[in-house]
MMTF fields as JSON, N, C-alpha, C and O atoms, coordinates in Angstrom:
{
  "mmtfVersion": "1.0.0",
  "mmtfProducer": "UNKNOWN",
  "numBonds": 99,
  "numAtoms": 100,
  "numGroups": 25,
  "numChains": 1,
  "numModels": 1,
  "chainsPerModel": [1],
  "groupsPerChain": [25],
  "chainIdList": ["A"],
  "bondAtomList": [4, 2, 8, 6, 12, 10, 16, 14, 20, 18, 24, 22, 28, 26, 32, 30, 36, 34, 40, 38, 44, 42, 48, 46, 52, 50, 56, 54, 60, 58, 64, 62, 68, 66, 72, 70, 76, 74, 80, 78, 84, 82, 88, 86, 92, 90, 96, 94],
  "bondOrderList": [1, 1, 1, 1, 1, 1, 1, 1, 1, 1, 1, 1, 1, 1, 1, 1, 1, 1, 1, 1, 1, 1, 1, 1],
  "groupList": [{"groupName": "UNK", "atomNameList": ["N", "CA", "C", "O"], "elementList": ["N", "C", "C", "O"], "formalChargeList": [0, 0, 0, 0], "bondAtomList": [1, 0, 2, 1, 3, 2], "bondOrderList": [1, 1, 2], "singleLetterCode": "X", "chemCompType": "L-PEPTIDE LINKING"}],
  "groupTypeList": [0, 0, 0, 0, 0, 0, 0, 0, 0, 0, 0, 0, 0, 0, 0, 0, 0, 0, 0, 0, 0, 0, 0, 0, 0],
  "groupIdList": [1, 2, 3, 4, 5, 6, 7, 8, 9, 10, 11, 12, 13, 14, 15, 16, 17, 18, 19, 20, 21, 22, 23, 24, 25],
  "secStructList": [7, 7, 7, 2, 2, 2, 2, 2, 2, 2, 2, 2, 2, 2, 2, 2, 2, 2, 2, 2, 2, 2, 2, 2, 7],
  "xCoordList": [13.463, 12.014, 11.233, 11.631, 10.129, 9.284, 8.3, 7.596, 8.254, 7.335, 5.892, 5.61, 4.982, 3.573, 2.983, 2.245, 3.32, 2.805, 3.326, 2.592, 4.597, 5.213, 4.543, 4.284, 4.264, 3.618, 2.221, 1.8, 1.506, 0.166, 0.24, -0.613, 1.26, 1.445, 1.729, 1.209, 2.554, 2.875, 1.612, 1.372, 0.814, -0.433, -1.367, -2.013, -1.426, -2.273, -1.756, -2.542, -0.441, 0.156, -0.148, -0.488, -0.027, -0.314, -1.784, -2.121, -2.652, -4.088, -4.409, -5.316, -3.657, -3.874, -3.304, -3.842, -2.213, -1.552, -2.284, -2.267, -2.92, -3.6, -4.638, -4.632, -5.537, -6.514, -5.843, -6.33, -4.733, -4.003, -3.459, -3.491, -2.963, -2.423, -3.538, -3.328, -4.725, -5.866, -6.291, -6.595, -6.308, -6.707, -5.694, -6.064, -4.404, -3.345, -3.293, -2.948, -3.649, -3.575, -3.673, -3.621],
  "yCoordList": [8.881, 8.771, 8.837, 9.516, 8.13, 8.13, 9.29, 9.445, 10.103, 11.231, 10.739, 9.703, 11.484, 11.078, 10.962, 10.024, 11.935, 11.92, 10.708, 10.065, 10.399, 9.238, 7.952, 7.046, 7.884, 6.704, 6.528, 5.407, 7.636, 7.587, 7.079, 6.305, 7.516, 7.07, 5.577, 4.874, 5.091, 3.664, 2.869, 1.804, 3.396, 2.72, 2.582, 1.55, 3.642, 3.598, 2.561, 1.823, 2.497, 1.516, 0.099, -0.766, -0.135, -1.456, -1.801, -2.934, -0.82, -1.033, -1.391, -2.18, -0.803, -1.095, -2.461, -3.148, -2.854, -4.116, -5.318, -6.397, -5.152, -6.261, -6.939, -8.166, -6.188, -6.82, -7.598, -8.655, -7.085, -7.771, -9.101, -10.106, -9.102, -10.333, -11.356, -12.55, -10.889, -11.782, -12.401, -13.592, -11.563, -12.051, -13.063, -14.103, -12.746, -13.645, -14.903, -15.986, -14.73, -15.717, -17.129, -18.05],
  "zCoordList": [10.329, 10.576, 9.272, 8.326, 9.238, 8.044, 8.127, 9.125, 7.078, 7.055, 6.991, 6.389, 7.613, 7.669, 6.267, 5.966, 5.41, 4.035, 3.291, 2.542, 3.5, 2.845, 3.322, 2.531, 4.633, 5.207, 4.617, 4.33, 4.438, 3.858, 2.423, 1.989, 1.687, 0.305, 0.25, -0.617, 1.173, 1.237, 1.565, 0.995, 2.486, 2.876, 1.678, 1.491, 0.87, -0.328, -1.309, -1.905, -1.484, -2.404, -1.94, -2.748, -0.644, -0.083, -0.29, -0.633, -0.081, -0.25, -1.696, -1.96, -2.638, -4.051, -4.419, -5.287, -3.76, -4.086, -3.497, -4.09, -2.35, -1.691, -2.584, -2.679, -3.248, -4.142, -5.267, -5.668, -5.777, -6.852, -6.341, -7.052, -5.119, -4.52, -4.351, -4.564, -3.966, -3.761, -5.087, -5.164, -6.144, -7.47, -7.992, -8.537, -7.819, -8.289, -7.432, -7.904, -6.149, -5.099, -5.561, -4.746]
}
């Protein structure tokens, strides 16, 4: 199972990566 804290950390990483993907897009 994925820990809640770990999931929150992954969500933050994804949120940070999305803008980069849009810029590179």
